[in-house]
Tab-separated table of C-alpha atoms and ligand atoms in Angstrom:
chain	number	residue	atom	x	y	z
A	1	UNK	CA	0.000	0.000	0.000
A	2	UNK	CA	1.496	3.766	-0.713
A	3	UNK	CA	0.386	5.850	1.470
A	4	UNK	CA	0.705	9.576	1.381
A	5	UNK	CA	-0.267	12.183	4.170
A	6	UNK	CA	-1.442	15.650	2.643
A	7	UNK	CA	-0.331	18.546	5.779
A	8	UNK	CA	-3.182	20.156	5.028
A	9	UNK	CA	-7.094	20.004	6.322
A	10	UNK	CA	-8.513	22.292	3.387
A	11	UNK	CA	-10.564	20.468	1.556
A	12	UNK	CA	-9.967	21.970	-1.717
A	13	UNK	CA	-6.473	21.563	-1.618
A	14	UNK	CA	-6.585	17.878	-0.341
A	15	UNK	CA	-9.151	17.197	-3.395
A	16	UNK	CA	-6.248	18.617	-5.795
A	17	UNK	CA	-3.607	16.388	-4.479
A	18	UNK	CA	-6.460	13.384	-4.329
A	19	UNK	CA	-6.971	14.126	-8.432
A	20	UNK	CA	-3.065	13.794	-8.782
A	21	UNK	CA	-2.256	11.194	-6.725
A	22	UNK	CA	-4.732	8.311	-6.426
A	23	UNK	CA	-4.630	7.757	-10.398
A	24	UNK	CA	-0.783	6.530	-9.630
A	25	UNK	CA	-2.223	3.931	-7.067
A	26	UNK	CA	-1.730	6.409	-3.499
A	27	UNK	CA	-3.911	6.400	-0.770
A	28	UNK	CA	-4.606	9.964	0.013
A	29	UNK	CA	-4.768	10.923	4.140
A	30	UNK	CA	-4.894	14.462	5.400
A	31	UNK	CA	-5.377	16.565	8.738
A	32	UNK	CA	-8.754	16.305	8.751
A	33	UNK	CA	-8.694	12.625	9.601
A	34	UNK	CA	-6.420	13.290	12.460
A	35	UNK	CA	-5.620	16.980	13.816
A	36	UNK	CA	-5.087	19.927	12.208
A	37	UNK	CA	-1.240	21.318	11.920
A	38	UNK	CA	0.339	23.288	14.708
A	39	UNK	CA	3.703	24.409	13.743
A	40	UNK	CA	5.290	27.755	13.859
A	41	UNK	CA	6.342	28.668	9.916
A	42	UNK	CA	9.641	30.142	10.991
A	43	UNK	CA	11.509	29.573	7.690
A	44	UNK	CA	13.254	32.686	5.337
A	45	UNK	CA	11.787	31.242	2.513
A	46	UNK	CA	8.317	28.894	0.881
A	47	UNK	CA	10.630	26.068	0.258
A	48	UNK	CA	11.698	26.004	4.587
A	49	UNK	CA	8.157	26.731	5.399
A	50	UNK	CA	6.895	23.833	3.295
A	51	UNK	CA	9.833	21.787	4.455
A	52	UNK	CA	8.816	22.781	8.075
A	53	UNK	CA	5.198	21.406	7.874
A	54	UNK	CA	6.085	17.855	6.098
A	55	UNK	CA	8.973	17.602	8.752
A	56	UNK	CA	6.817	18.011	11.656
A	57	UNK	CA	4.483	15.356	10.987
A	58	UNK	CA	7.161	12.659	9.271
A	59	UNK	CA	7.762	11.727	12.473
A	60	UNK	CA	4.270	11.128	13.174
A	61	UNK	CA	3.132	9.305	10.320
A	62	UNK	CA	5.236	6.358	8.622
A	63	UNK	CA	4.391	7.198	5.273
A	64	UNK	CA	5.242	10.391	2.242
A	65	UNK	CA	4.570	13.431	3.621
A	66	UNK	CA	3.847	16.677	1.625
A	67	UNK	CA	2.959	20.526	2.701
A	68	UNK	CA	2.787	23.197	0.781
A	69	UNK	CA	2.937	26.971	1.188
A	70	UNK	CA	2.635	29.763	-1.326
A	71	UNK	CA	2.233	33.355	-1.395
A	72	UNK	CA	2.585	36.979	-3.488
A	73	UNK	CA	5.540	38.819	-3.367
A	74	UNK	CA	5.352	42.558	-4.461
A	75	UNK	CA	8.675	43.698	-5.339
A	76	UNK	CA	7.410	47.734	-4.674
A	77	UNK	CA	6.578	46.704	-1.406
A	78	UNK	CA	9.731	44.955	-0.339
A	79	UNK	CA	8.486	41.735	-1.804
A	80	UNK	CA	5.465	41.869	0.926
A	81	UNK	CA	3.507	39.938	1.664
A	82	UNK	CA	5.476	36.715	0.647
A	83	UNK	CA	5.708	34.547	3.158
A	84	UNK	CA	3.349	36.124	5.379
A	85	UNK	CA	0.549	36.272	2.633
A	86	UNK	CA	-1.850	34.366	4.641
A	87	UNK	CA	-1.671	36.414	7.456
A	88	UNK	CA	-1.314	40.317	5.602
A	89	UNK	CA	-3.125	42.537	6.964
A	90	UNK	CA	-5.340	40.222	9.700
A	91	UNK	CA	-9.046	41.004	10.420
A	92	UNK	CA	-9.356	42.458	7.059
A	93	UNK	CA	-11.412	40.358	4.055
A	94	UNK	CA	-9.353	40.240	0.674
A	95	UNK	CA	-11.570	42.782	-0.487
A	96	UNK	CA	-10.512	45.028	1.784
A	97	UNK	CA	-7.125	43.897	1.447
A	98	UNK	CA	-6.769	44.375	-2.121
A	99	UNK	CA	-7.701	47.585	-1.760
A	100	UNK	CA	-5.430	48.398	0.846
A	101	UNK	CA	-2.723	47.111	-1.547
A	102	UNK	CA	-4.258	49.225	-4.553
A	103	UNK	CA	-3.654	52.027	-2.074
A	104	UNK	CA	-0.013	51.438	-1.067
A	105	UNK	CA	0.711	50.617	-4.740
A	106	UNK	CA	-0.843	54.321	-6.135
A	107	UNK	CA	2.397	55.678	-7.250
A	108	UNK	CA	4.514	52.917	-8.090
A	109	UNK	CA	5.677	52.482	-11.665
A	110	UNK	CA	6.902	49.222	-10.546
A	111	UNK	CA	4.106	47.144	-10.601
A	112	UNK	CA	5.825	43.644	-11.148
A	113	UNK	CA	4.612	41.110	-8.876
A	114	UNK	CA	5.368	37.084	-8.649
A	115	UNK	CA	3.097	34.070	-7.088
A	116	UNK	CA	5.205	31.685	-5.501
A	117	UNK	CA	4.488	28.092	-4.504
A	118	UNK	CA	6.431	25.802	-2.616
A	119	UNK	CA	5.991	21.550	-2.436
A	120	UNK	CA	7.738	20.213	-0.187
A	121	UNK	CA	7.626	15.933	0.042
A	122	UNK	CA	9.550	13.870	2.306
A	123	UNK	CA	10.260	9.828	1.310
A	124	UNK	CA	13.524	8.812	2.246
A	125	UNK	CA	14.331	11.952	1.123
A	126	UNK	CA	13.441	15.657	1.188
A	127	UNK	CA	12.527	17.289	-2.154
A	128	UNK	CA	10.937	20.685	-2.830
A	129	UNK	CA	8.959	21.532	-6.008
A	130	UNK	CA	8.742	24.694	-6.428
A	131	UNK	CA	6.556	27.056	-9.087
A	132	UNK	CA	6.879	31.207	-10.159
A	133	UNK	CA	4.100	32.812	-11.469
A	134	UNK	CA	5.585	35.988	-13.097
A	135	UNK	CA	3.045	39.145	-13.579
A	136	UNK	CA	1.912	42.494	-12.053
A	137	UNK	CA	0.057	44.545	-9.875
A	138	UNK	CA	-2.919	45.886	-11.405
A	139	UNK	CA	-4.718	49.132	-10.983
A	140	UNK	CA	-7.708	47.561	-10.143
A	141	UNK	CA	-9.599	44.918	-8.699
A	142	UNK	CA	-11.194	42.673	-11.883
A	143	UNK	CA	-12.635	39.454	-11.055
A	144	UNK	CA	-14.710	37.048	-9.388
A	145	UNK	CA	-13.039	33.889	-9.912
A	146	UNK	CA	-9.865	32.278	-7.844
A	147	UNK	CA	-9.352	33.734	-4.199
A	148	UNK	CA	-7.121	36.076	-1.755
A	149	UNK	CA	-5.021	38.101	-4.539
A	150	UNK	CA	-6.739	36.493	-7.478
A	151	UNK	CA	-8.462	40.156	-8.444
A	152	UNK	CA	-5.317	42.302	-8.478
A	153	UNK	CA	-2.938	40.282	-9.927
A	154	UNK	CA	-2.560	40.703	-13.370
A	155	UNK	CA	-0.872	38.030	-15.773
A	156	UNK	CA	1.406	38.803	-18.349
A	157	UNK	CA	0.031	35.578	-20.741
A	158	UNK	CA	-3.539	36.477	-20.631
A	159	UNK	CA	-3.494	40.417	-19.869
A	160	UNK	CA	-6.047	39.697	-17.020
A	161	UNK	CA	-6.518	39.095	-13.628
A	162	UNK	CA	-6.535	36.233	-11.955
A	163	UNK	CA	-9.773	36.441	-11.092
A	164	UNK	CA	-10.989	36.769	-15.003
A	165	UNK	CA	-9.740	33.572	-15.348
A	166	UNK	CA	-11.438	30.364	-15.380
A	167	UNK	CA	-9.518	27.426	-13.170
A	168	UNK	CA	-8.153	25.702	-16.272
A	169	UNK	CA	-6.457	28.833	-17.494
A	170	UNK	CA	-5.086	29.906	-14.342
A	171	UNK	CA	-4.046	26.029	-13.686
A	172	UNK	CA	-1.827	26.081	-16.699
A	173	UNK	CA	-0.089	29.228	-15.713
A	174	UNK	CA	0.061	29.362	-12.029
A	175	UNK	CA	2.680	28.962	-9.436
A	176	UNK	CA	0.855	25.927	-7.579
A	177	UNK	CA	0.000	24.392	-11.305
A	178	UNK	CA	3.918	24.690	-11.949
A	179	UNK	CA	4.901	23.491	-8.693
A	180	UNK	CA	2.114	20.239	-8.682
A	181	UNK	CA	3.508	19.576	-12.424
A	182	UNK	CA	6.983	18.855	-10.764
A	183	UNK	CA	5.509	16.966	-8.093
A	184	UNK	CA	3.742	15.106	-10.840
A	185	UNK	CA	6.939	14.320	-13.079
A	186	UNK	CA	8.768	13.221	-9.605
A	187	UNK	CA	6.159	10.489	-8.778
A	188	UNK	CA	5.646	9.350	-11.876
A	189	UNK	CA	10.078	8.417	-12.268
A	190	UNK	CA	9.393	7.196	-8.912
A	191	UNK	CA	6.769	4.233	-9.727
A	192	UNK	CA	8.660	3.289	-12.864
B	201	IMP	P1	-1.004	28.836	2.030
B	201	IMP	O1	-0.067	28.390	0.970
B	201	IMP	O2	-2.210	27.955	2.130
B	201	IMP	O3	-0.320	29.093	3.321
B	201	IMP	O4	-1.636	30.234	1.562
B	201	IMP	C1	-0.870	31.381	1.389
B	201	IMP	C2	-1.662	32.613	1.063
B	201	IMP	O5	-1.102	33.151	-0.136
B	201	IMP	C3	-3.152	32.465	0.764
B	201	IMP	O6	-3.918	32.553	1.927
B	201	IMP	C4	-3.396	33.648	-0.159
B	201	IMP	O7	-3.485	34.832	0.588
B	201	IMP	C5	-2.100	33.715	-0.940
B	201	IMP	N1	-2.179	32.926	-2.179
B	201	IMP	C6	-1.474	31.810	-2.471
B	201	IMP	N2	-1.791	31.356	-3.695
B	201	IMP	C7	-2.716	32.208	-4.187
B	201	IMP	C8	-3.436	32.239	-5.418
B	201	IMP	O8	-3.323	31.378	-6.302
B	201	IMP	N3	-4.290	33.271	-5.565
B	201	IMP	C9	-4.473	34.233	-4.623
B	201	IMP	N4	-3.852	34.234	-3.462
B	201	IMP	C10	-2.963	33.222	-3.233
Protein backbone atom coordinates (compact mmCIF):
# COMPACT_ATOMS: atom_id res chain seq x y z
CA UNK A 1 0.00 0.00 0.00
CA UNK A 2 1.50 3.77 -0.71
CA UNK A 3 0.39 5.85 1.47
CA UNK A 4 0.71 9.58 1.38
CA UNK A 5 -0.27 12.18 4.17
CA UNK A 6 -1.44 15.65 2.64
CA UNK A 7 -0.33 18.55 5.78
CA UNK A 8 -3.18 20.16 5.03
CA UNK A 9 -7.09 20.00 6.32
CA UNK A 10 -8.51 22.29 3.39
CA UNK A 11 -10.56 20.47 1.56
CA UNK A 12 -9.97 21.97 -1.72
CA UNK A 13 -6.47 21.56 -1.62
CA UNK A 14 -6.59 17.88 -0.34
CA UNK A 15 -9.15 17.20 -3.40
CA UNK A 16 -6.25 18.62 -5.79
CA UNK A 17 -3.61 16.39 -4.48
CA UNK A 18 -6.46 13.38 -4.33
CA UNK A 19 -6.97 14.13 -8.43
CA UNK A 20 -3.07 13.79 -8.78
CA UNK A 21 -2.26 11.19 -6.72
CA UNK A 22 -4.73 8.31 -6.43
CA UNK A 23 -4.63 7.76 -10.40
CA UNK A 24 -0.78 6.53 -9.63
CA UNK A 25 -2.22 3.93 -7.07
CA UNK A 26 -1.73 6.41 -3.50
CA UNK A 27 -3.91 6.40 -0.77
CA UNK A 28 -4.61 9.96 0.01
CA UNK A 29 -4.77 10.92 4.14
CA UNK A 30 -4.89 14.46 5.40
CA UNK A 31 -5.38 16.57 8.74
CA UNK A 32 -8.75 16.30 8.75
CA UNK A 33 -8.69 12.62 9.60
CA UNK A 34 -6.42 13.29 12.46
CA UNK A 35 -5.62 16.98 13.82
CA UNK A 36 -5.09 19.93 12.21
CA UNK A 37 -1.24 21.32 11.92
CA UNK A 38 0.34 23.29 14.71
CA UNK A 39 3.70 24.41 13.74
CA UNK A 40 5.29 27.75 13.86
CA UNK A 41 6.34 28.67 9.92
CA UNK A 42 9.64 30.14 10.99
CA UNK A 43 11.51 29.57 7.69
CA UNK A 44 13.25 32.69 5.34
CA UNK A 45 11.79 31.24 2.51
CA UNK A 46 8.32 28.89 0.88
CA UNK A 47 10.63 26.07 0.26
CA UNK A 48 11.70 26.00 4.59
CA UNK A 49 8.16 26.73 5.40
CA UNK A 50 6.89 23.83 3.30
CA UNK A 51 9.83 21.79 4.46
CA UNK A 52 8.82 22.78 8.08
CA UNK A 53 5.20 21.41 7.87
CA UNK A 54 6.09 17.86 6.10
CA UNK A 55 8.97 17.60 8.75
CA UNK A 56 6.82 18.01 11.66
CA UNK A 57 4.48 15.36 10.99
CA UNK A 58 7.16 12.66 9.27
CA UNK A 59 7.76 11.73 12.47
CA UNK A 60 4.27 11.13 13.17
CA UNK A 61 3.13 9.31 10.32
CA UNK A 62 5.24 6.36 8.62
CA UNK A 63 4.39 7.20 5.27
CA UNK A 64 5.24 10.39 2.24
CA UNK A 65 4.57 13.43 3.62
CA UNK A 66 3.85 16.68 1.62
CA UNK A 67 2.96 20.53 2.70
CA UNK A 68 2.79 23.20 0.78
CA UNK A 69 2.94 26.97 1.19
CA UNK A 70 2.63 29.76 -1.33
CA UNK A 71 2.23 33.36 -1.39
CA UNK A 72 2.59 36.98 -3.49
CA UNK A 73 5.54 38.82 -3.37
CA UNK A 74 5.35 42.56 -4.46
CA UNK A 75 8.67 43.70 -5.34
CA UNK A 76 7.41 47.73 -4.67
CA UNK A 77 6.58 46.70 -1.41
CA UNK A 78 9.73 44.96 -0.34
CA UNK A 79 8.49 41.73 -1.80
CA UNK A 80 5.46 41.87 0.93
CA UNK A 81 3.51 39.94 1.66
CA UNK A 82 5.48 36.72 0.65
CA UNK A 83 5.71 34.55 3.16
CA UNK A 84 3.35 36.12 5.38
CA UNK A 85 0.55 36.27 2.63
CA UNK A 86 -1.85 34.37 4.64
CA UNK A 87 -1.67 36.41 7.46
CA UNK A 88 -1.31 40.32 5.60
CA UNK A 89 -3.12 42.54 6.96
CA UNK A 90 -5.34 40.22 9.70
CA UNK A 91 -9.05 41.00 10.42
CA UNK A 92 -9.36 42.46 7.06
CA UNK A 93 -11.41 40.36 4.06
CA UNK A 94 -9.35 40.24 0.67
CA UNK A 95 -11.57 42.78 -0.49
CA UNK A 96 -10.51 45.03 1.78
CA UNK A 97 -7.12 43.90 1.45
CA UNK A 98 -6.77 44.37 -2.12
CA UNK A 99 -7.70 47.59 -1.76
CA UNK A 100 -5.43 48.40 0.85
CA UNK A 101 -2.72 47.11 -1.55
CA UNK A 102 -4.26 49.22 -4.55
CA UNK A 103 -3.65 52.03 -2.07
CA UNK A 104 -0.01 51.44 -1.07
CA UNK A 105 0.71 50.62 -4.74
CA UNK A 106 -0.84 54.32 -6.13
CA UNK A 107 2.40 55.68 -7.25
CA UNK A 108 4.51 52.92 -8.09
CA UNK A 109 5.68 52.48 -11.67
CA UNK A 110 6.90 49.22 -10.55
CA UNK A 111 4.11 47.14 -10.60
CA UNK A 112 5.83 43.64 -11.15
CA UNK A 113 4.61 41.11 -8.88
CA UNK A 114 5.37 37.08 -8.65
CA UNK A 115 3.10 34.07 -7.09
CA UNK A 116 5.20 31.68 -5.50
CA UNK A 117 4.49 28.09 -4.50
CA UNK A 118 6.43 25.80 -2.62
CA UNK A 119 5.99 21.55 -2.44
CA UNK A 120 7.74 20.21 -0.19
CA UNK A 121 7.63 15.93 0.04
CA UNK A 122 9.55 13.87 2.31
CA UNK A 123 10.26 9.83 1.31
CA UNK A 124 13.52 8.81 2.25
CA UNK A 125 14.33 11.95 1.12
CA UNK A 126 13.44 15.66 1.19
CA UNK A 127 12.53 17.29 -2.15
CA UNK A 128 10.94 20.69 -2.83
CA UNK A 129 8.96 21.53 -6.01
CA UNK A 130 8.74 24.69 -6.43
CA UNK A 131 6.56 27.06 -9.09
CA UNK A 132 6.88 31.21 -10.16
CA UNK A 133 4.10 32.81 -11.47
CA UNK A 134 5.58 35.99 -13.10
CA UNK A 135 3.04 39.14 -13.58
CA UNK A 136 1.91 42.49 -12.05
CA UNK A 137 0.06 44.54 -9.87
CA UNK A 138 -2.92 45.89 -11.41
CA UNK A 139 -4.72 49.13 -10.98
CA UNK A 140 -7.71 47.56 -10.14
CA UNK A 141 -9.60 44.92 -8.70
CA UNK A 142 -11.19 42.67 -11.88
CA UNK A 143 -12.64 39.45 -11.05
CA UNK A 144 -14.71 37.05 -9.39
CA UNK A 145 -13.04 33.89 -9.91
CA UNK A 146 -9.87 32.28 -7.84
CA UNK A 147 -9.35 33.73 -4.20
CA UNK A 148 -7.12 36.08 -1.75
CA UNK A 149 -5.02 38.10 -4.54
CA UNK A 150 -6.74 36.49 -7.48
CA UNK A 151 -8.46 40.16 -8.44
CA UNK A 152 -5.32 42.30 -8.48
CA UNK A 153 -2.94 40.28 -9.93
CA UNK A 154 -2.56 40.70 -13.37
CA UNK A 155 -0.87 38.03 -15.77
CA UNK A 156 1.41 38.80 -18.35
CA UNK A 157 0.03 35.58 -20.74
CA UNK A 158 -3.54 36.48 -20.63
CA UNK A 159 -3.49 40.42 -19.87
CA UNK A 160 -6.05 39.70 -17.02
CA UNK A 161 -6.52 39.10 -13.63
CA UNK A 162 -6.53 36.23 -11.96
CA UNK A 163 -9.77 36.44 -11.09
CA UNK A 164 -10.99 36.77 -15.00
CA UNK A 165 -9.74 33.57 -15.35
CA UNK A 166 -11.44 30.36 -15.38
CA UNK A 167 -9.52 27.43 -13.17
CA UNK A 168 -8.15 25.70 -16.27
CA UNK A 169 -6.46 28.83 -17.49
CA UNK A 170 -5.09 29.91 -14.34
CA UNK A 171 -4.05 26.03 -13.69
CA UNK A 172 -1.83 26.08 -16.70
CA UNK A 173 -0.09 29.23 -15.71
CA UNK A 174 0.06 29.36 -12.03
CA UNK A 175 2.68 28.96 -9.44
CA UNK A 176 0.86 25.93 -7.58
CA UNK A 177 0.00 24.39 -11.30
CA UNK A 178 3.92 24.69 -11.95
CA UNK A 179 4.90 23.49 -8.69
CA UNK A 180 2.11 20.24 -8.68
CA UNK A 181 3.51 19.58 -12.42
CA UNK A 182 6.98 18.85 -10.76
CA UNK A 183 5.51 16.97 -8.09
CA UNK A 184 3.74 15.11 -10.84
CA UNK A 185 6.94 14.32 -13.08
CA UNK A 186 8.77 13.22 -9.60
CA UNK A 187 6.16 10.49 -8.78
CA UNK A 188 5.65 9.35 -11.88
CA UNK A 189 10.08 8.42 -12.27
CA UNK A 190 9.39 7.20 -8.91
CA UNK A 191 6.77 4.23 -9.73
CA UNK A 192 8.66 3.29 -12.86
P1 LIG B 1 -1.00 28.84 2.03
O1 LIG B 1 -0.07 28.39 0.97
O2 LIG B 1 -2.21 27.95 2.13
O3 LIG B 1 -0.32 29.09 3.32
O4 LIG B 1 -1.64 30.23 1.56
C1 LIG B 1 -0.87 31.38 1.39
C2 LIG B 1 -1.66 32.61 1.06
O5 LIG B 1 -1.10 33.15 -0.14
C3 LIG B 1 -3.15 32.46 0.76
O6 LIG B 1 -3.92 32.55 1.93
C4 LIG B 1 -3.40 33.65 -0.16
O7 LIG B 1 -3.49 34.83 0.59
C5 LIG B 1 -2.10 33.72 -0.94
N1 LIG B 1 -2.18 32.93 -2.18
C6 LIG B 1 -1.47 31.81 -2.47
N2 LIG B 1 -1.79 31.36 -3.69
C7 LIG B 1 -2.72 32.21 -4.19
C8 LIG B 1 -3.44 32.24 -5.42
O8 LIG B 1 -3.32 31.38 -6.30
N3 LIG B 1 -4.29 33.27 -5.57
C9 LIG B 1 -4.47 34.23 -4.62
N4 LIG B 1 -3.85 34.23 -3.46
C10 LIG B 1 -2.96 33.22 -3.23
Amino acid sequence: MKDVMIASGNSNKVKEYKEILEPLGYVVHDLKETKHLQVEETGATFGENALIKAESLKDIYDMIVIADDSGLEIEALDNQPGIHSARFLEGYDYKQKNQIILELMKDKTNRKARFVCAIALIDDQRHIFEGVMEGSIAYEAKGENGFGYDPIFMTKEYGLTNGQLTSQQKNEISHRGKATKLLLEYLKGKNK
